[in-house]
Coordinates of C-alpha atoms in Angstrom, one line a residue:
C1 CA 51.7 93.5 74.4
D2 CA 51.3 92.0 70.9
S3 CA 53.8 89.8 69.2
D4 CA 55.5 92.9 67.8
G5 CA 55.9 94.4 71.3
R6 CA 53.2 97.0 70.9
L7 CA 51.3 97.8 74.0
V8 CA 47.5 97.2 73.7
R9 CA 45.0 98.3 76.3
M10 CA 41.7 96.4 76.2
D11 CA 38.8 98.0 78.0
R12 CA 37.4 94.8 79.4
L13 CA 38.4 91.1 79.1
V14 CA 35.9 88.4 80.1
I15 CA 37.5 85.0 80.7
D16 CA 35.0 82.3 80.9
P17 CA 35.9 78.6 81.2
G18 CA 35.4 77.9 77.5
A19 CA 35.9 81.3 75.8
L20 CA 37.4 84.8 75.9
T21 CA 35.5 88.0 75.1
V22 CA 37.1 91.4 74.8
V23 CA 34.8 94.4 75.1
D24 CA 35.8 97.8 73.7
Y25 CA 33.7 100.8 74.7
K26 CA 33.3 103.7 72.3
T27 CA 31.7 107.1 72.5
G28 CA 30.7 109.4 69.7
A29 CA 30.3 108.4 66.1
E30 CA 31.0 105.0 64.8
E31 CA 34.2 104.5 62.8
P32 CA 33.6 100.9 61.7
A33 CA 36.9 100.3 59.8
A34 CA 39.2 101.6 62.6
H35 CA 37.2 100.3 65.5
E36 CA 36.7 96.8 64.1
A37 CA 40.4 96.6 63.2
Q38 CA 41.3 97.6 66.8
V39 CA 39.1 94.8 68.3
R40 CA 40.4 92.3 65.8
D41 CA 43.9 93.1 67.0
Y42 CA 42.8 92.5 70.5
V43 CA 41.3 89.1 69.5
R44 CA 44.6 88.2 67.8
V45 CA 46.6 89.0 70.9
L46 CA 44.2 86.9 73.0
T47 CA 44.5 83.9 70.6
D48 CA 48.3 84.2 70.9
V49 CA 48.2 84.2 74.7
Y50 CA 45.4 81.7 75.1
P51 CA 45.6 79.4 72.0
S52 CA 43.3 76.8 73.4
L53 CA 40.3 79.2 73.9
P54 CA 38.1 80.7 71.3
A55 CA 38.2 84.5 71.4
S56 CA 35.7 87.1 70.1
G57 CA 35.1 90.8 70.5
L58 CA 32.3 93.2 71.2
L59 CA 32.2 96.9 70.2
A60 CA 29.9 98.8 72.6
Y61 CA 28.9 102.3 71.4
V62 CA 27.8 103.8 74.7
D63 CA 26.3 107.0 73.3
L64 CA 24.3 105.1 70.6
G65 CA 23.3 102.2 72.9
T66 CA 24.5 99.6 70.4
V67 CA 26.7 96.6 70.6
R68 CA 28.3 94.8 67.7
R69 CA 30.0 91.4 67.8
I70 CA 33.4 91.2 66.1
S71 CA 35.0 87.8 65.4

């Protein structure tokens, strides 16, 4: 849940000793504005929960075979 109580469902969270990475898998066409905003929300939730660890996100477009880093 985020700080407003909304439920968020991350596809994958990788917790390394010094960093957090959330991966969001997408199929179909890219929708950069909506998809990037979603991953940024996930990163914000992670920084609220784990304030001492840097967090970043990845958008993985399965159909297109591309991955984009979102920070």
